[in-house]
mmCIF file of C-alpha atoms in Angstrom:
data_model
loop_
_atom_site.group_PDB
_atom_site.id
_atom_site.type_symbol
_atom_site.label_atom_id
_atom_site.label_comp_id
_atom_site.label_asym_id
_atom_site.label_seq_id
_atom_site.Cartn_x
_atom_site.Cartn_y
_atom_site.Cartn_z
ATOM 1 C CA PRO A 1 100.634 98.152 72.081
ATOM 2 C CA LEU A 2 97.960 97.681 74.873
ATOM 3 C CA GLN A 3 97.688 94.239 76.555
ATOM 4 C CA VAL A 4 93.753 93.186 76.891
ATOM 5 C CA THR A 5 92.473 90.730 79.225
ATOM 6 C CA GLU A 6 88.882 89.956 79.294
ATOM 7 C CA SER A 7 86.944 88.235 82.115
ATOM 8 C CA ARG A 8 83.133 88.205 82.587
ATOM 9 C CA GLY A 9 82.736 90.529 79.727
ATOM 10 C CA VAL A 10 84.862 93.220 81.462
ATOM 11 C CA LYS A 11 87.966 94.302 79.622
ATOM 12 C CA VAL A 12 90.947 95.374 81.491
ATOM 13 C CA TYR A 13 94.030 97.089 79.453
ATOM 14 C CA ASN A 14 97.393 97.043 80.620
ATOM 15 C CA VAL A 15 98.932 100.428 79.885
ATOM 16 C CA SER A 16 102.448 99.764 81.098
ATOM 17 C CA SER A 17 102.925 96.439 79.434
ATOM 18 C CA GLY A 18 105.673 97.655 77.126
ATOM 19 C CA LYS A 19 109.194 96.955 77.595
ATOM 20 C CA THR A 20 111.432 99.554 79.526
ATOM 21 C CA LEU A 21 114.875 100.597 78.278
ATOM 22 C CA PRO A 22 117.837 99.828 80.398
ATOM 23 C CA GLN A 23 119.783 102.971 81.560
ATOM 24 C CA TRP A 24 123.150 101.578 80.625
ATOM 25 C CA MET A 25 122.006 101.212 76.750
ATOM 26 C CA SER A 26 124.211 103.359 74.450
ATOM 27 C CA GLU A 27 122.904 106.366 72.243
ATOM 28 C CA LYS A 28 123.703 104.295 69.063
ATOM 29 C CA LYS A 29 121.656 101.385 70.249
ATOM 30 C CA LYS A 30 118.751 103.887 71.369
ATOM 31 C CA LYS A 31 118.699 105.263 67.793
ATOM 32 C CA SER A 32 118.606 101.774 66.022
ATOM 33 C CA LEU A 33 115.409 101.204 68.132
ATOM 34 C CA ARG A 34 113.621 103.859 65.698
ATOM 35 C CA LYS A 35 113.100 100.996 63.453
ATOM 36 C CA ASP A 36 111.885 98.483 66.093
ATOM 37 C CA GLU A 37 107.917 98.297 65.722
ATOM 38 C CA GLU A 38 107.395 97.172 69.285
ATOM 39 C CA TYR A 39 109.321 100.230 70.530
ATOM 40 C CA LYS A 40 107.536 102.647 68.205
ATOM 41 C CA SER A 41 104.074 101.206 69.524
ATOM 42 C CA ARG A 42 104.884 101.366 73.028
ATOM 43 C CA ILE A 43 102.770 103.511 75.466
ATOM 44 C CA GLU A 44 104.660 105.430 78.266
ATOM 45 C CA LEU A 45 101.590 107.008 80.171
ATOM 46 C CA ILE A 46 103.954 109.165 82.375
ATOM 47 C CA GLN A 47 107.403 109.527 82.017
ATOM 48 C CA ASP A 48 109.863 108.325 84.520
ATOM 49 C CA LEU A 49 107.027 106.466 86.444
ATOM 50 C CA GLU A 50 109.460 104.249 88.219
ATOM 51 C CA PHE A 51 111.955 103.893 91.160
ATOM 52 C CA ASP A 52 115.223 102.159 91.328
ATOM 53 C CA VAL A 53 114.100 99.036 93.294
ATOM 54 C CA ALA A 54 110.257 99.451 94.195
ATOM 55 C CA SER A 55 107.468 101.933 94.748
ATOM 56 C CA GLN A 56 105.744 101.971 98.050
ATOM 57 C CA ARG A 57 102.910 104.560 98.275
ATOM 58 C CA LEU A 58 100.755 106.755 95.888
ATOM 59 C CA ARG A 59 98.704 109.659 96.306
ATOM 60 C CA LEU A 60 96.803 112.088 93.869
ATOM 61 C CA SER A 61 96.467 115.664 95.007
ATOM 62 C CA ARG A 62 92.958 116.843 95.745
ATOM 63 C CA ASP A 63 92.826 119.128 92.703
ATOM 64 C CA GLY A 64 93.701 116.060 90.491
ATOM 65 C CA LYS A 65 96.825 117.644 88.929
ATOM 66 C CA PHE A 66 99.633 116.046 90.702
ATOM 67 C CA LEU A 67 100.561 112.466 91.556
ATOM 68 C CA ALA A 68 103.049 111.778 94.367
ATOM 69 C CA ALA A 69 104.819 108.523 94.831
ATOM 70 C CA THR A 70 107.339 107.272 97.254
ATOM 71 C CA GLY A 71 109.814 104.350 96.664
ATOM 72 C CA VAL A 72 113.322 102.761 97.448
ATOM 73 C CA TYR A 73 116.171 102.718 97.016
ATOM 74 C CA PRO A 74 117.387 105.388 98.323
ATOM 75 C CA PRO A 75 114.067 106.381 99.899
ATOM 76 C CA GLN A 76 112.688 109.294 97.758
ATOM 77 C CA VAL A 77 109.495 110.942 96.792
ATOM 78 C CA LYS A 78 108.651 112.027 93.124
ATOM 79 C CA VAL A 79 105.874 114.454 92.124
ATOM 80 C CA TYR A 80 104.648 114.092 88.563
ATOM 81 C CA GLU A 81 102.540 116.829 86.905
ATOM 82 C CA LEU A 82 99.728 114.951 85.180
ATOM 83 C CA ALA A 83 98.981 117.790 82.617
ATOM 84 C CA GLU A 84 102.629 117.474 81.202
ATOM 85 C CA LEU A 85 102.723 113.794 81.819
ATOM 86 C CA SER A 86 106.253 113.937 83.373
ATOM 87 C CA MET A 87 107.789 114.482 86.675
ATOM 88 C CA LYS A 88 108.020 117.728 88.311
ATOM 89 C CA PHE A 89 110.811 117.006 90.929
ATOM 90 C CA GLU A 90 112.129 114.436 93.213
ATOM 91 C CA ARG A 91 113.434 114.503 96.934
ATOM 92 C CA HIS A 92 115.659 112.367 98.683
ATOM 93 C CA MET A 93 115.014 110.995 102.370
ATOM 94 C CA ASP A 94 116.836 109.779 105.193
ATOM 95 C CA CYS A 95 114.621 106.828 106.053
ATOM 96 C CA GLU A 96 111.941 104.732 104.198
ATOM 97 C CA VAL A 97 108.161 106.004 104.149
ATOM 98 C CA VAL A 98 105.616 104.005 105.829
ATOM 99 C CA GLN A 99 102.624 106.321 104.890
ATOM 100 C CA PHE A 100 102.336 109.897 103.546
ATOM 101 C CA ASP A 101 99.584 112.207 102.806
ATOM 102 C CA VAL A 102 99.064 115.296 100.757
ATOM 103 C CA LEU A 103 97.808 118.097 103.030
ATOM 104 C CA SER A 104 97.175 121.024 100.486
ATOM 105 C CA ASP A 105 94.980 120.889 97.116
ATOM 106 C CA ASP A 106 98.363 120.688 95.339
ATOM 107 C CA TYR A 107 101.686 119.312 96.110
ATOM 108 C CA SER A 108 102.956 122.205 98.231
ATOM 109 C CA LYS A 109 102.135 120.675 101.650
ATOM 110 C CA MET A 110 102.990 116.999 102.352
ATOM 111 C CA VAL A 111 103.475 114.897 105.449
ATOM 112 C CA PHE A 112 105.492 111.627 105.622
ATOM 113 C CA LEU A 113 105.599 109.038 108.363
ATOM 114 C CA GLN A 114 108.825 107.222 108.398
ATOM 115 C CA ALA A 115 110.050 103.789 109.612
ATOM 116 C CA ASP A 116 112.615 105.348 112.150
ATOM 117 C CA ARG A 117 109.389 106.995 113.910
ATOM 118 C CA THR A 118 109.813 110.510 112.346
ATOM 119 C CA ILE A 119 107.169 112.622 111.052
ATOM 120 C CA GLU A 120 108.484 114.834 108.320
ATOM 121 C CA LEU A 121 106.622 117.862 107.139
ATOM 122 C CA HIS A 122 107.421 119.211 103.543
ATOM 123 C CA ALA A 123 106.433 122.529 102.107
ATOM 124 C CA LYS A 124 106.987 123.733 98.495
ATOM 125 C CA PHE A 125 110.762 124.279 98.832
ATOM 126 C CA GLY A 126 111.669 120.975 100.667
ATOM 127 C CA THR A 127 111.670 119.714 104.278
ATOM 128 C CA TYR A 128 110.035 122.098 106.662
ATOM 129 C CA TYR A 129 110.024 120.504 110.055
ATOM 130 C CA LYS A 130 110.723 117.139 111.747
ATOM 131 C CA THR A 131 109.354 115.583 114.773
ATOM 132 C CA ARG A 132 109.295 111.995 116.512
ATOM 133 C CA ILE A 133 106.689 109.895 117.816
ATOM 134 C CA PRO A 134 107.295 107.536 120.914
ATOM 135 C CA ARG A 135 106.414 104.136 119.081
ATOM 136 C CA VAL A 136 106.786 102.814 115.412
ATOM 137 C CA GLY A 137 103.939 104.362 113.432
ATOM 138 C CA ARG A 138 101.822 102.034 110.990
ATOM 139 C CA ASP A 139 99.277 104.288 109.317
ATOM 140 C CA MET A 140 98.273 108.009 109.367
ATOM 141 C CA VAL A 141 95.344 110.105 108.517
ATOM 142 C CA TYR A 142 94.827 113.715 108.515
ATOM 143 C CA ASP A 143 91.600 115.453 109.776
ATOM 144 C CA PRO A 144 91.299 118.819 107.888
ATOM 145 C CA VAL A 145 88.426 119.932 110.281
ATOM 146 C CA SER A 146 90.551 120.081 113.469
ATOM 147 C CA CYS A 147 93.879 120.182 111.779
ATOM 148 C CA ASP A 148 94.868 116.937 113.679
ATOM 149 C CA LEU A 149 97.484 114.346 112.094
ATOM 150 C CA ILE A 150 96.330 110.987 113.634
ATOM 151 C CA ILE A 151 98.928 108.327 113.807
ATOM 152 C CA GLY A 152 98.459 104.739 114.748
ATOM 153 C CA GLY A 153 101.029 102.086 115.327
ATOM 154 C CA SER A 154 102.564 99.505 117.748
ATOM 155 C CA SER A 155 100.809 100.959 120.849
ATOM 156 C CA SER A 156 97.411 101.105 122.287
ATOM 157 C CA GLU A 157 97.727 104.981 122.076
ATOM 158 C CA VAL A 158 96.785 106.654 118.836
ATOM 159 C CA TYR A 159 98.667 110.169 118.823
ATOM 160 C CA ARG A 160 97.329 113.440 117.666
ATOM 161 C CA LEU A 161 99.721 116.119 116.338
ATOM 162 C CA ASN A 162 97.653 119.234 115.913
ATOM 163 C CA LEU A 163 99.233 121.164 113.018
ATOM 164 C CA GLU A 164 97.712 124.626 113.927
ATOM 165 C CA GLN A 165 99.045 124.622 117.457
ATOM 166 C CA GLY A 166 102.126 122.687 116.675
ATOM 167 C CA ARG A 167 101.926 120.339 119.514
ATOM 168 C CA PHE A 168 100.888 116.793 120.591
ATOM 169 C CA LEU A 169 97.361 116.538 122.095
ATOM 170 C CA LYS A 170 96.155 113.849 124.647
ATOM 171 C CA PRO A 171 96.094 110.532 122.428
ATOM 172 C CA PHE A 172 93.181 108.264 121.985
ATOM 173 C CA THR A 173 93.537 104.909 123.830
ATOM 174 C CA VAL A 174 92.090 102.010 122.017
ATOM 175 C CA LEU A 175 91.280 98.519 123.507
ATOM 176 C CA SER A 176 93.858 96.668 121.636
ATOM 177 C CA GLU A 177 97.712 96.570 121.912
ATOM 178 C CA ALA A 178 98.359 98.091 118.260
ATOM 179 C CA VAL A 179 96.535 99.801 115.560
ATOM 180 C CA ASN A 180 97.269 98.531 111.962
ATOM 181 C CA CYS A 181 95.161 101.038 109.838
ATOM 182 C CA LEU A 182 93.204 104.285 109.911
ATOM 183 C CA ASP A 183 90.592 106.044 107.768
ATOM 184 C CA ARG A 184 88.449 108.978 108.279
ATOM 185 C CA SER A 185 85.004 109.622 106.556
ATOM 186 C CA PRO A 186 84.715 113.111 104.971
ATOM 187 C CA VAL A 187 80.816 112.936 105.293
ATOM 188 C CA HIS A 188 80.406 112.377 109.066
ATOM 189 C CA GLY A 189 83.967 112.754 110.248
ATOM 190 C CA LEU A 190 84.242 109.372 112.089
ATOM 191 C CA LEU A 191 87.554 107.806 112.415
ATOM 192 C CA ALA A 192 87.824 104.133 111.987
ATOM 193 C CA MET A 193 90.888 102.391 113.479
ATOM 194 C CA GLY A 194 91.497 98.622 112.712
ATOM 195 C CA THR A 195 93.260 96.853 115.583
ATOM 196 C CA GLU A 196 95.326 93.869 116.155
ATOM 197 C CA ALA A 197 92.428 92.383 118.098
ATOM 198 C CA GLY A 198 90.441 91.926 115.056
ATOM 199 C CA SER A 199 88.183 94.875 115.803
ATOM 200 C CA VAL A 200 87.466 98.302 114.112
ATOM 201 C CA GLU A 201 86.841 101.092 116.661
ATOM 202 C CA CYS A 202 84.988 104.112 115.499
ATOM 203 C CA TRP A 203 86.062 107.403 117.308
ATOM 204 C CA ASP A 204 84.286 110.860 116.997
ATOM 205 C CA PRO A 205 86.981 113.434 117.080
ATOM 206 C CA ARG A 206 84.437 116.122 118.234
ATOM 207 C CA ASN A 207 84.060 114.758 121.703
ATOM 208 C CA ARG A 208 87.084 112.415 121.514
ATOM 209 C CA ARG A 209 85.208 109.313 122.583
ATOM 210 C CA ARG A 210 84.573 106.040 121.189
ATOM 211 C CA SER A 211 81.311 105.796 119.419
ATOM 212 C CA GLY A 212 81.456 102.008 118.767
ATOM 213 C CA VAL A 213 83.257 98.741 118.197
ATOM 214 C CA VAL A 214 82.858 96.313 115.166
ATOM 215 C CA ASP A 215 84.152 92.885 115.923
ATOM 216 C CA VAL A 216 85.209 92.166 112.472
ATOM 217 C CA ALA A 217 87.092 88.620 113.296
ATOM 218 C CA ALA A 218 83.832 87.193 114.764
ATOM 219 C CA ALA A 219 81.859 88.486 111.778
ATOM 220 C CA VAL A 220 84.328 86.938 109.287
ATOM 221 C CA SER A 221 84.486 83.528 111.193
ATOM 222 C CA GLN A 222 80.694 83.597 111.131
ATOM 223 C CA GLY A 223 80.138 84.845 107.733
ATOM 224 C CA ALA A 224 82.669 82.632 106.271
ATOM 225 C CA GLY A 225 81.286 79.522 107.978
ATOM 226 C CA ALA A 226 84.010 76.991 108.560
ATOM 227 C CA ALA A 227 87.323 78.828 108.889
ATOM 228 C CA ARG A 228 89.938 78.068 106.196
ATOM 229 C CA ASP A 229 92.857 75.774 107.367
ATOM 230 C CA GLY A 230 95.471 77.738 109.313
ATOM 231 C CA SER A 231 93.376 80.790 109.602
ATOM 232 C CA GLU A 232 92.770 82.313 113.037
ATOM 233 C CA VAL A 233 89.459 83.391 114.382
ATOM 234 C CA ASP A 234 91.094 86.436 116.167
ATOM 235 C CA GLU A 235 92.368 87.850 112.671
ATOM 236 C CA HIS A 236 94.171 91.281 112.682
ATOM 237 C CA VAL A 237 92.409 94.157 110.741
ATOM 238 C CA THR A 238 95.013 95.349 108.060
ATOM 239 C CA ALA A 239 92.878 97.632 105.960
ATOM 240 C CA VAL A 240 89.681 99.753 106.612
ATOM 241 C CA ARG A 241 87.650 102.143 104.388
ATOM 242 C CA PHE A 242 84.729 104.193 104.405
ATOM 243 C CA SER A 243 82.461 104.471 101.577
ATOM 244 C CA PRO A 244 81.835 107.884 99.835
ATOM 245 C CA ASP A 245 78.394 108.255 101.143
ATOM 246 C CA GLY A 246 79.693 107.561 104.869
ATOM 247 C CA LEU A 247 77.064 104.774 105.519
ATOM 248 C CA LYS A 248 79.178 101.678 104.595
ATOM 249 C CA MET A 249 82.454 100.561 105.839
ATOM 250 C CA ALA A 250 84.919 97.803 104.612
ATOM 251 C CA ALA A 251 87.430 96.037 106.710
ATOM 252 C CA GLY A 252 90.061 93.580 105.392
ATOM 253 C CA THR A 253 91.818 90.992 107.592
ATOM 254 C CA ARG A 254 95.139 89.230 107.808
ATOM 255 C CA GLY A 255 93.731 85.959 106.562
ATOM 256 C CA GLY A 256 92.410 87.526 103.022
ATOM 257 C CA PHE A 257 88.819 88.233 104.160
ATOM 258 C CA THR A 258 86.815 91.288 103.206
ATOM 259 C CA ALA A 259 83.903 92.286 105.259
ATOM 260 C CA LEU A 260 81.255 95.016 104.164
ATOM 261 C CA PHE A 261 79.345 96.636 107.011
ATOM 262 C CA ASP A 262 76.458 98.988 107.157
ATOM 263 C CA LEU A 263 77.425 101.386 109.774
ATOM 264 C CA ARG A 264 73.813 100.975 111.539
ATOM 265 C CA SER A 265 74.414 97.373 112.075
ATOM 266 C CA SER A 266 77.326 94.919 113.586
ATOM 267 C CA ARG A 267 76.421 92.209 111.343
ATOM 268 C CA PRO A 268 78.333 92.059 107.976
ATOM 269 C CA LEU A 269 76.306 92.644 104.532
ATOM 270 C CA SER A 270 78.891 90.497 102.990
ATOM 271 C CA VAL A 271 82.138 88.809 103.421
ATOM 272 C CA LYS A 272 84.475 87.753 100.801
ATOM 273 C CA ASP A 273 87.558 85.806 100.285
ATOM 274 C CA GLN A 274 90.497 86.653 98.147
ATOM 275 C CA GLN A 275 91.553 82.789 98.033
ATOM 276 C CA TYR A 276 95.288 83.507 98.439
ATOM 277 C CA GLY A 277 95.538 83.647 102.209
ATOM 278 C CA GLN A 278 97.296 86.783 102.123
ATOM 279 C CA ALA A 279 96.543 89.913 104.148
ATOM 280 C CA ILE A 280 94.190 92.758 102.655
ATOM 281 C CA ILE A 281 96.607 95.539 102.013
ATOM 282 C CA ASP A 282 94.228 98.169 100.462
ATOM 283 C CA LEU A 283 90.340 98.696 99.970
ATOM 284 C CA ARG A 284 88.876 101.464 97.776
ATOM 285 C CA PHE A 285 85.326 102.270 96.768
ATOM 286 C CA GLN A 286 84.467 103.511 93.293
ATOM 287 C CA SER A 287 80.913 104.792 92.164
ATOM 288 C CA THR A 288 79.654 104.757 88.506
ATOM 289 C CA PRO A 289 76.120 105.699 87.046
ATOM 290 C CA GLU A 290 75.901 101.854 86.497
ATOM 291 C CA GLY A 291 76.620 100.987 90.387
ATOM 292 C CA SER A 292 79.063 101.066 93.177
ATOM 293 C CA TYR A 293 82.208 98.713 93.518
ATOM 294 C CA LEU A 294 84.506 97.788 96.286
ATOM 295 C CA LEU A 295 88.190 97.314 95.187
ATOM 296 C CA ALA A 296 90.003 94.653 97.530
ATOM 297 C CA SER A 297 93.777 94.163 97.073
ATOM 298 C CA ASP A 298 96.171 91.678 98.763
ATOM 299 C CA LYS A 299 99.849 91.280 97.735
ATOM 300 C CA LYS A 300 98.964 89.144 94.635
ATOM 301 C CA ILE A 301 95.568 90.195 93.346
ATOM 302 C CA LEU A 302 93.162 93.170 93.043
ATOM 303 C CA LYS A 303 89.541 92.100 93.033
ATOM 304 C CA VAL A 304 86.600 94.440 92.033
ATOM 305 C CA TRP A 305 83.442 93.537 93.862
ATOM 306 C CA ASP A 306 80.038 94.720 92.733
ATOM 307 C CA THR A 307 78.622 95.858 96.141
ATOM 308 C CA HIS A 308 75.118 95.143 95.328
ATOM 309 C CA ALA A 309 75.679 91.706 94.127
ATOM 310 C CA MET A 310 78.119 90.741 96.834
ATOM 311 C CA CYS A 311 75.585 91.499 99.552
ATOM 312 C CA ASP A 312 73.354 88.848 98.048
ATOM 313 C CA SER A 313 75.999 86.219 97.892
ATOM 314 C CA GLY A 314 78.419 84.196 100.058
ATOM 315 C CA THR A 315 82.013 84.053 100.364
ATOM 316 C CA GLY A 316 82.560 82.600 96.879
ATOM 317 C CA GLY A 317 83.101 84.414 93.770
ATOM 318 C CA GLU A 318 79.555 85.773 93.137
ATOM 319 C CA GLY A 319 79.492 89.312 92.817
ATOM 320 C CA LEU A 320 83.142 89.378 91.284
ATOM 321 C CA PHE A 321 83.102 92.274 88.823
ATOM 322 C CA ALA A 322 86.810 92.069 87.477
ATOM 323 C CA SER A 323 90.252 91.040 88.602
ATOM 324 C CA ILE A 324 93.635 92.600 88.082
ATOM 325 C CA GLU A 325 96.927 90.639 88.712
ATOM 326 C CA PRO A 326 100.016 92.564 88.255
ATOM 327 C CA PRO A 327 103.424 90.943 87.482
ATOM 328 C CA ALA A 328 104.834 91.983 91.039
ATOM 329 C CA ASP A 329 103.624 92.047 94.596
ATOM 330 C CA ILE A 330 101.403 95.072 95.240
ATOM 331 C CA ASN A 331 102.120 97.637 97.771
ATOM 332 C CA GLU A 332 99.315 100.013 97.449
ATOM 333 C CA VAL A 333 96.478 100.781 94.992
ATOM 334 C CA CYS A 334 95.479 104.381 93.713
ATOM 335 C CA VAL A 335 92.162 104.817 91.891
ATOM 336 C CA CYS A 336 91.604 107.927 90.052
ATOM 337 C CA PRO A 337 88.266 109.560 91.027
ATOM 338 C CA ASN A 338 85.355 108.981 88.734
ATOM 339 C CA SER A 339 87.587 107.105 86.282
ATOM 340 C CA GLY A 340 88.624 103.657 85.374
ATOM 341 C CA LEU A 341 92.360 104.512 85.651
ATOM 342 C CA ILE A 342 94.027 102.108 88.449
ATOM 343 C CA MET A 343 97.729 102.609 89.281
ATOM 344 C CA PHE A 344 99.778 100.153 91.361
ATOM 345 C CA ALA A 345 102.818 100.747 93.621
ATOM 346 C CA THR A 346 104.537 97.291 93.236
ATOM 347 C CA GLU A 347 107.851 95.508 94.258
ATOM 348 C CA GLN A 348 109.209 96.249 90.952
ATOM 349 C CA PRO A 349 111.003 99.404 89.515
ATOM 350 C CA ARG A 350 108.197 100.318 87.205
ATOM 351 C CA MET A 351 104.713 101.437 88.685
ATOM 352 C CA HIS A 352 101.843 99.479 86.802
ATOM 353 C CA VAL A 353 98.785 101.165 85.346
ATOM 354 C CA TYR A 354 95.572 99.643 84.255
ATOM 355 C CA PHE A 355 92.681 101.030 82.650
ATOM 356 C CA VAL A 356 88.977 99.502 83.038
ATOM 357 C CA PRO A 357 86.483 101.208 80.876
ATOM 358 C CA ALA A 358 83.576 99.617 82.590
ATOM 359 C CA LEU A 359 84.506 101.554 85.885
ATOM 360 C CA GLY A 360 84.463 104.803 84.111
ATOM 361 C CA PRO A 361 86.317 107.036 81.500
ATOM 362 C CA ALA A 362 89.930 107.774 81.367
ATOM 363 C CA PRO A 363 90.916 111.017 83.194
ATOM 364 C CA LYS A 364 91.104 114.244 81.496
ATOM 365 C CA TRP A 365 94.812 114.388 81.633
ATOM 366 C CA CYS A 366 94.940 111.002 79.641
ATOM 367 C CA SER A 367 91.815 111.290 77.583
ATOM 368 C CA PHE A 368 93.583 109.552 74.649
ATOM 369 C CA LEU A 369 93.146 106.231 76.524
ATOM 370 C CA ASP A 370 89.750 106.258 75.424
ATOM 371 C CA SER A 371 90.177 106.729 71.731
ATOM 372 C CA LEU A 372 93.061 103.941 71.957
ATOM 373 C CA THR A 373 90.658 101.456 73.426
ATOM 374 C CA GLU A 374 87.858 102.298 70.832
ATOM 375 C CA GLU A 375 90.551 101.641 68.216
ATOM 376 C CA LEU A 376 91.506 98.208 69.589
ATOM 377 C CA GLU A 377 87.740 97.394 69.568
ATOM 378 C CA GLU A 378 87.547 98.144 65.820
ATOM 379 C CA THR A 379 90.734 96.341 64.734
ATOM 380 C CA LYS A 380 90.443 92.519 65.507
ATOM 381 C CA ARG A 381 93.926 91.483 66.657
ATOM 382 C CA THR A 382 94.882 87.883 66.137
ATOM 383 C CA GLU A 383 96.990 86.260 69.076
ATOM 384 C CA VAL A 384 100.741 86.001 68.009
ATOM 385 C CA TYR A 385 102.659 83.467 70.295
ATOM 386 C CA GLU A 386 106.197 85.054 69.994
ATOM 387 C CA ASP A 387 107.619 83.298 72.825
ATOM 388 C CA TYR A 388 106.179 79.847 72.162
ATOM 389 C CA ARG A 389 107.329 77.138 69.821
ATOM 390 C CA PHE A 390 104.642 74.790 68.562
ATOM 391 C CA VAL A 391 105.698 71.167 68.289
ATOM 392 C CA THR A 392 103.885 68.472 66.445
ATOM 393 C CA ARG A 393 102.687 64.996 67.903
ATOM 394 C CA GLU A 394 105.867 63.255 66.606
ATOM 395 C CA GLU A 395 108.347 65.683 68.110
#
């Protein structure tokens, strides 16, 4: 039932590898599937974990009990109750969601940044309030200390909407024409803004001033040695993420490079190449008792880097811990905290779920995955080539 791939001694289990049932299938046909061995042995981790066309964004609530996902078409949000492994509710929207965040500990307060410049606030009962920003937004982050919702987009101004006062405050003005990505460190509260100029600007929201600027494009071109064919030196920063301890920061570029920085230095600790030439769309940090890892994803592949090993190597594959390549283009990656479960929002109706035991145990709500993988370890499986026809040399 579980597809397993192994590389460098690290096993990756594809939890969503079984076939899905078409909605038009008749009840009689569904009943006949009871005798189908492949259908009986399939694993559906969360019921209805899919959209009609594609999924776009994934968020876990802070209490870890709910999963919220947005997708198309029509644009909608679905909230899943993880203890029940099923969908709690779904809501339809007027426009596609660019980014969203869960403001409360559970699903009761959410905010959506939409493609038509609308910011939509949701309460437990549904849509609560709508407002608009002057320019198209690209990313959004919430500062719980000041209750500011910070929105960056196709403008040098980074808008601040205070949710306590209910009004826009004076925006931050960056040194670039546009902001592609945002992140906030929960440790020291710094805001990181990845810009089109190839830099990351760090702002302190307490005094509303720029604390520093890191030139990621220059660091990447220097760390990568000779630039790849067709890659630009002034690459846009397309993803940025602080480490859980707040001391490190990772930045991804449009050319597929990931740079890891120590905040106390402008020189990168390491620069890694995804080898696909696609823009980095998501970065995540994951810590285990064995070490800390950086998960970097472009449209095609997610690569898990060992942060200690990658700092001692060049731009090649040294320090690569594991890699996951879903069957469809990736839109976003969601990693369950303190766990090896990784979920992908992709350009397919179904959201793909993978389990990497080396990154941590299964979450509490699907602890049965641990026993399933242990059973697979005990039973030796022979490879069966169902879709292949073997031919002799004469044929």
